[in-house]
Every structure is written in C-alpha cells, then in structure tokens.
XYZ file of C-alpha atoms in Angstrom:
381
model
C 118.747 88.473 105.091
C 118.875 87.011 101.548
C 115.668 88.111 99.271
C 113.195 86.260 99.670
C 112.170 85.736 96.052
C 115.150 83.442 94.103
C 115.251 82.029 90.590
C 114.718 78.946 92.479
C 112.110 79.670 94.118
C 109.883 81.054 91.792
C 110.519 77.781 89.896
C 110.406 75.239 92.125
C 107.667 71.994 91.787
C 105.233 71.479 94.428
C 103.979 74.796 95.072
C 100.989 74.369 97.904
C 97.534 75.618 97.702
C 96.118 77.972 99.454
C 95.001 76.848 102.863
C 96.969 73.830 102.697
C 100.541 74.710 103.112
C 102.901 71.948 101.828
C 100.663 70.328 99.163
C 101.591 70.442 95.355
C 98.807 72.299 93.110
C 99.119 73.315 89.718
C 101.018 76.474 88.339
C 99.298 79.111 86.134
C 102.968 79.661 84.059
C 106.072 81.543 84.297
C 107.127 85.002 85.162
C 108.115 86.526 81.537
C 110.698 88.707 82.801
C 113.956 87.013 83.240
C 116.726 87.063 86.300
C 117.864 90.919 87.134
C 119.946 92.427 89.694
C 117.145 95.161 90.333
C 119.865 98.204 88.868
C 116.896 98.530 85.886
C 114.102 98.720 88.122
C 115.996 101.270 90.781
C 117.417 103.876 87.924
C 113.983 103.908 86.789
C 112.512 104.844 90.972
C 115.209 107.325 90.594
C 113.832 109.048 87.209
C 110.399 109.189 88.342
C 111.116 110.725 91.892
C 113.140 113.141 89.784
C 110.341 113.656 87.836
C 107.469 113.627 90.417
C 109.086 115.221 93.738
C 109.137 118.649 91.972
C 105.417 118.744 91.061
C 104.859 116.872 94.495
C 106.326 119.011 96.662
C 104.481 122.445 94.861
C 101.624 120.592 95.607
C 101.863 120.174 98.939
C 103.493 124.092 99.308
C 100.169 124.990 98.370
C 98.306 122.860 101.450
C 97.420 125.293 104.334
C 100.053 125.805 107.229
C 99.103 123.335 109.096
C 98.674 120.777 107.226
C 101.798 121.338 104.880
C 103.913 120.805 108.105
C 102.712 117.402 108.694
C 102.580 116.551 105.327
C 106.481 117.542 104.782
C 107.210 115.889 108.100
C 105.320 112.717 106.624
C 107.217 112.274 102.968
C 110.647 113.203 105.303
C 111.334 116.921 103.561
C 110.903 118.513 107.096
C 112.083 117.686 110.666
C 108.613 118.242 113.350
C 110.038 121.310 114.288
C 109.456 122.926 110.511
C 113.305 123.014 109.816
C 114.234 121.355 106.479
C 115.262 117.666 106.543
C 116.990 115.518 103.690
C 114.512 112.002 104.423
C 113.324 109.477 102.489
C 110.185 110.160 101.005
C 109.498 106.316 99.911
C 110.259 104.203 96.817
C 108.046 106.000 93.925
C 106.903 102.628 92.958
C 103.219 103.566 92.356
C 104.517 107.185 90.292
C 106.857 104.979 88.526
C 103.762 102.279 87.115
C 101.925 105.326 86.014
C 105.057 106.528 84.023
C 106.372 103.095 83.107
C 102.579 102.387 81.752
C 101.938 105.605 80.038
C 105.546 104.957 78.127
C 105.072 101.427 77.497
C 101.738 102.541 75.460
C 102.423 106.103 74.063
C 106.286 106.338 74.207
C 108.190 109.283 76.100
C 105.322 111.861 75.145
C 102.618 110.175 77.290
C 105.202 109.715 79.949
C 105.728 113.283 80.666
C 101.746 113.691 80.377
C 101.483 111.616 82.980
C 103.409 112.913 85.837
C 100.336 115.148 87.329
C 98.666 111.606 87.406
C 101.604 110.078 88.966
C 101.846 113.064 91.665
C 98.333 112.124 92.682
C 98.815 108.774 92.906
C 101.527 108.717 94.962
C 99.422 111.694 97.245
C 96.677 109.036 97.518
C 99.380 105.906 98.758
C 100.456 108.391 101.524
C 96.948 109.258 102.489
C 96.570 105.762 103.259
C 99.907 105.344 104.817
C 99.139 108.488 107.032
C 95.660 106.723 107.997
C 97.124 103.088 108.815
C 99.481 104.279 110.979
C 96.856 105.794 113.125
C 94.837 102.632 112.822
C 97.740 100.011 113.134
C 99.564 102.030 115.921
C 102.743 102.125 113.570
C 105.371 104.514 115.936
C 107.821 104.491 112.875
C 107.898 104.794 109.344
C 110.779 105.217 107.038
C 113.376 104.878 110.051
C 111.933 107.761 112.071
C 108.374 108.224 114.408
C 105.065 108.360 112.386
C 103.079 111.770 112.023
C 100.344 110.531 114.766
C 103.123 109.806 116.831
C 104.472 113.498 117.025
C 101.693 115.275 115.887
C 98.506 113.260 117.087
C 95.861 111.093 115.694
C 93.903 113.961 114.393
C 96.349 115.960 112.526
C 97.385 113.081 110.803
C 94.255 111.835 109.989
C 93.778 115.721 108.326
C 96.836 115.507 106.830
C 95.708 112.362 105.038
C 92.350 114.088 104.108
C 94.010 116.795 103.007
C 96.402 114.545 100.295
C 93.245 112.841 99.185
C 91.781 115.862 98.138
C 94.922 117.564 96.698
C 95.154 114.410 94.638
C 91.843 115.127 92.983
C 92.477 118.827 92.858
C 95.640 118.026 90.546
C 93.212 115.726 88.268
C 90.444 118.218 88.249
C 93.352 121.293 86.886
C 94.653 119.131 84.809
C 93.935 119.901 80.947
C 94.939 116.473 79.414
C 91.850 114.741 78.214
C 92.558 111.885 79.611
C 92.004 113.686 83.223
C 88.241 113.127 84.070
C 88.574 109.111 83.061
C 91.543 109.225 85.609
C 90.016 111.479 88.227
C 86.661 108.884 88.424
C 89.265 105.581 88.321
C 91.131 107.249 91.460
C 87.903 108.095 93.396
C 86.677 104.797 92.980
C 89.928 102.965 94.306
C 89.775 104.831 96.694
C 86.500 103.900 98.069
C 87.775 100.149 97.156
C 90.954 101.001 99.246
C 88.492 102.121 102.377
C 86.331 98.725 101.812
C 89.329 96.745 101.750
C 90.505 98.811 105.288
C 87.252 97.990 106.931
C 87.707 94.477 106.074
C 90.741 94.217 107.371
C 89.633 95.994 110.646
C 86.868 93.493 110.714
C 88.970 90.982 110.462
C 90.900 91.605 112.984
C 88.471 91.267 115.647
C 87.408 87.752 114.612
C 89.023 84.652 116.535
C 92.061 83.211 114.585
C 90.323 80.398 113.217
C 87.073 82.461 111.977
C 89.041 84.096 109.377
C 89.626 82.247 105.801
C 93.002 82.784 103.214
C 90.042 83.679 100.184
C 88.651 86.308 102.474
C 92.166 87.645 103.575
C 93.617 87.725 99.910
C 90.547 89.469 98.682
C 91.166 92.312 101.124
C 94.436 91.984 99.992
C 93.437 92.976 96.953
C 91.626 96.026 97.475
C 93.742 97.392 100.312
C 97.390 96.714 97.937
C 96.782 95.767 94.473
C 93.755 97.926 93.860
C 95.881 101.500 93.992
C 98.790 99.661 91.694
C 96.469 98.595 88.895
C 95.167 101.971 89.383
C 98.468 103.641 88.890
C 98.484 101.237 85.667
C 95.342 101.802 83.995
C 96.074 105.973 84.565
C 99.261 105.658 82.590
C 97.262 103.940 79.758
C 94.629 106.585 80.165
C 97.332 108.901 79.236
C 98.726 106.989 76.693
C 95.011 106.923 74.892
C 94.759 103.316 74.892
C 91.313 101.427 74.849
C 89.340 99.692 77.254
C 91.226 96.300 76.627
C 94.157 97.879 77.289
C 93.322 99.812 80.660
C 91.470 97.258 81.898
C 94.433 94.621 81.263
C 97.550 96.935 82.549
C 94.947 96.942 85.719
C 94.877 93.481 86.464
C 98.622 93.305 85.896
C 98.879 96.102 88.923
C 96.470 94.382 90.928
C 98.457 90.626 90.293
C 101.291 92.571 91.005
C 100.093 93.950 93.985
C 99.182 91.157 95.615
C 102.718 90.007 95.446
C 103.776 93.434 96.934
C 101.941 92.320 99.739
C 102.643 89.200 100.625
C 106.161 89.570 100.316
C 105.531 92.859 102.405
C 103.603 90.207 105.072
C 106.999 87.987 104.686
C 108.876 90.950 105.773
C 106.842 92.146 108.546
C 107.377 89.143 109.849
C 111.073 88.237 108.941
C 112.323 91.341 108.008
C 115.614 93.429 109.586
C 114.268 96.036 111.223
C 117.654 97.718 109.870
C 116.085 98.013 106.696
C 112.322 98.094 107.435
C 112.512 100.938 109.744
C 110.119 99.333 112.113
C 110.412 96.495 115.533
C 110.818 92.493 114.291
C 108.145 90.765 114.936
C 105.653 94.365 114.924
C 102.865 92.427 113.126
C 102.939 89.498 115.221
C 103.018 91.623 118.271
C 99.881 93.296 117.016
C 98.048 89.548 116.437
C 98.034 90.836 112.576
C 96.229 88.042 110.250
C 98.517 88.809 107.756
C 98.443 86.456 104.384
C 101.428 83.927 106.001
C 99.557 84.161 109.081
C 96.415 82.649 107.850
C 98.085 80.448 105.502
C 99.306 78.789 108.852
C 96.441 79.211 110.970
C 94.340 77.287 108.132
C 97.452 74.640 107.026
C 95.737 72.179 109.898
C 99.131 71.506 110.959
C 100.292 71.288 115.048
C 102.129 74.362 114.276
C 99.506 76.259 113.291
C 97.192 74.885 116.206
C 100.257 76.289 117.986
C 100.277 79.494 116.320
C 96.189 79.960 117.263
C 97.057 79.489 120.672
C 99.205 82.221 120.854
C 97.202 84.814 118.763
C 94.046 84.140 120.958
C 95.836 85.827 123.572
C 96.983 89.476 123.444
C 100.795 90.054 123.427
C 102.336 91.406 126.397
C 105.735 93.145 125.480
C 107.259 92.460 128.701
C 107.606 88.577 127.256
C 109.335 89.853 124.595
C 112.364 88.658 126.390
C 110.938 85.318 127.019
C 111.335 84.909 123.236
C 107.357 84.787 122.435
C 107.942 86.675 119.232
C 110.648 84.283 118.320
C 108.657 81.551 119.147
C 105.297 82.712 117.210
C 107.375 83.238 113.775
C 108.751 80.195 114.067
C 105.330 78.458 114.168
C 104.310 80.254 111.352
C 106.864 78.849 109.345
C 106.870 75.190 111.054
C 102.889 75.679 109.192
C 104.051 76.356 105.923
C 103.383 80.583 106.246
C 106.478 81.382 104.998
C 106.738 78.546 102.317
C 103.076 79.476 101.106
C 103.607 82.889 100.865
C 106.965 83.147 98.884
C 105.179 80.645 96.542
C 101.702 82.456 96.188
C 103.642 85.641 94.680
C 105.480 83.767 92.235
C 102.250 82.464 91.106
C 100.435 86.047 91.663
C 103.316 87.220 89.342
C 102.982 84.632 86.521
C 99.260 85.791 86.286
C 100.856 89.528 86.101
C 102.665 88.739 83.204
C 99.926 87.146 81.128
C 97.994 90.074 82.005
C 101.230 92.367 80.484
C 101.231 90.431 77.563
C 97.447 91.197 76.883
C 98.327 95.096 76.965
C 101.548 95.431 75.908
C 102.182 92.347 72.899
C 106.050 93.616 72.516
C 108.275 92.838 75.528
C 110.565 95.650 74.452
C 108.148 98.149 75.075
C 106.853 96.847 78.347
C 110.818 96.567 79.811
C 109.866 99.052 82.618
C 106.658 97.882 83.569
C 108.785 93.770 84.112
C 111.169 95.816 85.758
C 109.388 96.935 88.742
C 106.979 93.336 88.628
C 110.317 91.704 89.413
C 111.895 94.218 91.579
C 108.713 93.627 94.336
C 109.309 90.442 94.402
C 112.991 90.617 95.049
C 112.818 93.432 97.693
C 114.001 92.613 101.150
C 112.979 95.861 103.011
C-alpha cells in the first residue's frame, strides 16, 4: 500500500472540516519540515533502542519471576515458554522524543541524561499496550499472539501494573534534578491516559450516531498525544529548559500525536495486515468509533447512513466471507473517513510545527524532533 501521507496530500486545497467530510475549511499553515525518505528518522529509532534496550531490559531483569516472563514475552525478548527470542520490541518512537527533545535543548549531554526518562516512558506506552489488548481483545501484536492471549487477562493486566510502577521506580532512583518534575509529569499522564481509556470505553457503548468527532478527537488526545508530549516536555526537563519551553515541546507531542493516531485509525482500517501484524478490517470488526469512523458517521452523507447501519449491528465473523468488512471500509471512505482523516493530520502536524518553532527557534537544532513529526505521518504499518 502506498503511505498514506504524500507531498500532495499534505498540500492539497480544500481540506474538509471536521464533521463534514468533503467541504473546504481553512488551513492553520505548513508542515516546516520538508520531503524525506524517513532514513533520518529510522537511524535515529535505531540509536535510541541502542541506547534504551540496555537500561530497559535491566529493568525489567529486576521485575519478580513472574512478571519478568510476561513482560519479556510482551517487548518480544522471550518466547512463552521462557526460552530467549530475537522479536521486535516496537519502534522506540516515544524513547526517541525524549532523547531527540533533551538534545534539541541541551545538546548530546542532556541526551544521555535522559535515557532513564526515556526507559520509563517507553515502560509506561507498554503498560498501556499490555492493558488495551485485554480491553480491545487484540490476539496479536507485533506479528505474534498478545500476552492475555497466552498468559491470561490477569497476568497481563499485572504485567502492565508492574511496568507502571517500574517506570516510577526508575524516576524516583534517579539522581538528575530534573527527576521529581518528570516523575509528577508521568503520573499525571498517566491518569490523563486512564481518563482518555474510559472515554473511549464509554464511547463505545453509545449508538453510532450519539457519538461526536470533538468528543472522539479529545479522547484522542489523552489516550495518544498526551504520553508523546509527555515524552517531549521530559527531554526538556532534562535539558533544564523553562516553563515556555516544556510546556511548548508538549503541545508539539500532543499535535503530533494526534496525527499518530489518526493515521494509526487509517491503518487499522486499510492497513496490510503483512505489516500491521494484526486481521484487515480488526477495528471495523470490533464496531471501533475510530476518528475516520466518526468522521463518516457524522459527514451526513448516504454512505455514512450506510456505514450506521452496519455498526448498529454486531459483526458476525462467519460473514466475513460475504465481504461485510469489505463492504463497511468502503462506506467509510464513500463518507469522506479516509479523505478527512489523511487531511486532519496534515493539519494536526502544521500546528506541531508552530508549536516546535516556539521551543526550539533554530531548525538545525530541532532536525530530530521534524524527523520523527514527519516519519508518523508517512508510516504505513
């Protein structure tokens, strides 16, 4: 599949407006960073797993038995049965905005103060990964089953307690005066990460034309691009920058964010399952209100009348061969989903940058940071 994210696209007139799929509404400005092929954005993943997976991996050595098998099983060091496994432990991206910030404020010295704070970042993204799955009934993750899945809902759900807590731990030990700050930002996205859970829960038990695109990308924004302008504002922490400064490198992560996620909602949706790792189609099966989703349930279209009529009744897989999954994407993009979505991170981006140029006034110095804002938006897996 090509990515979903072109030059083109980004910069094409007539962008629609939330709710209304198809109609023109203004642009808040252009991404800063230019055109890439992404090789910037993945050398720098590479450094900061290189960087992180050491302290990551003592870490979760020192988690009880138990728990230290599922949580090696989860980031794909261990097969179930406890023998060691050569898996794919995820992209780094929310490590590598901690590092990337910390550098683009206080150079290569803050960088390498920052990799505790990157460890428990990326600890907290997989307690919530460990959690969803339970909740969403994921069976795969990274190409193989889910921890619930071999392990059971409760051992995962203590594995995921268990990283929450270890990510706090490593804040708590950590000498750099910059910890506490960082320690109190964490807690509180993650309490902003459980409201924006709930909410989507919630959400999901309303009819499909009870729900509203403002509600959906506010959950959004606590459930995605809360924990990135987390991992932002902790790398400025550790840079020593200033309120201005944290509180801007923030908003870029949370802009940011919310373009993770609705390309991530364009992919759960459209994506190969070759490079996803999970079924086509899995949200739709599950009657997710993902952002296209609502975008097309609200667009007032006969598509999305269409597209209402098959998420008020529950999916039965044994239609799957009847095509109903085909059938359901295809009204969400006859509704202007697809179109809305591809268009809303562009736009979500543009706001990221103005936020980047707040914090970090020299685009030299901010080179990693545009890196990885265009490499979400360019992903196709």
């Amino acid at each position: 599949m090509a990515e979903f994210m072109t030059e083109t696209e980004q910069r094409a007139p007539g962008v629609p407006r939330p709710g209304t799929p198809g109609e023109p509404r203004e642009r808040t400005g252009e991404a800063a960073a230019g055109p890439s092929d992404g090789h910037e954005a993945t050398a720098l993943l590479e450094r900061t797993r290189a960087l992180v997976d050491p302290e990551l991996r003592a870490a979760l050595e020192s988690l009880p038995g138990s728990m230290r098998r599922i949580a090696l099983y989860h980031f794909g060091w261990q097969q179930a049965d406890g023998t060691p496994a050569a898996g794919n432990a995820g992209k780094a991206m929310r490590p590598a905005l901690v590092l990337a910030a910390a550098a683009a404020l206080g150079g290569p010295a803050a960088r390498a103060a920052a990799v505790r704070a990157a460890v428990a970042v990326e600890l907290v993204h997989n307690f919530t990964l460990l959690h969803d799955d339970v909740m969403d009934r994921d069976a795969s993750r990274r190409h193989r089953p889910t921890a619930w899945a071999v392990f059971g809902d409760a051992d995962a759900i203590l594995a995921g307690d268990a990283l929450q807590a270890l990510a706090l731990r490593l804040l708590a030990e950590d000498p750099h005066p910059a910890a506490v700050p960082a320690m109190a930002r964490l807690a509180g996205c993650v309490v902003e990460l459980c409201a924006g859970q709930h909410t989507d829960t919630a959400l999901e038990r309303r009819a499909p034309d009870a729900v509203t695109l403002d509600e959906v990308l506010v959950m959004a924004e606590a459930k995605t691009g809360a924990l990135l302008g987390c991992a932002c504002a902790l790398g400025a922490l550790y840079a020593g920058a200033g309120e201005d400064e944290v509180g801007a490198l923030d908003g870029f992560g949370r802009q940011a964010g919310l373009a993770f996620q609705l390309i991530d909602d364009v992919i759960g949706i459209w994506g190969d399952p070759e490079r996803t790792g999970k079924p086509a189609g899995a949200d739709l099966a599950a009657r997710k209100k993902s952002l296209p989703v609502v975008a097309a349930l609200t667009s007032g279209t006969p598509a999305g009348a269409e597209l209402a009529a098959l998420y008020a009744k529950p999916y039965v897989e044994a239609e799957a061969e009847a095509g109903e999954i085909a059938r359901t994407a295809l009204a969400v993009e006859r509704a202007g989903g697809r179109d809305w979505a591809q268009a809303e991170a562009a736009d979500r981006m543009a706001r990221a940058m103005q936020e980047l140029a707040r914090a970090v006034p020299v685009p030299e110095a901010a080179g990693g940071l545009l890196a990885l804002a265009e490499f979400v938006t360019r992903r196709n897996s």
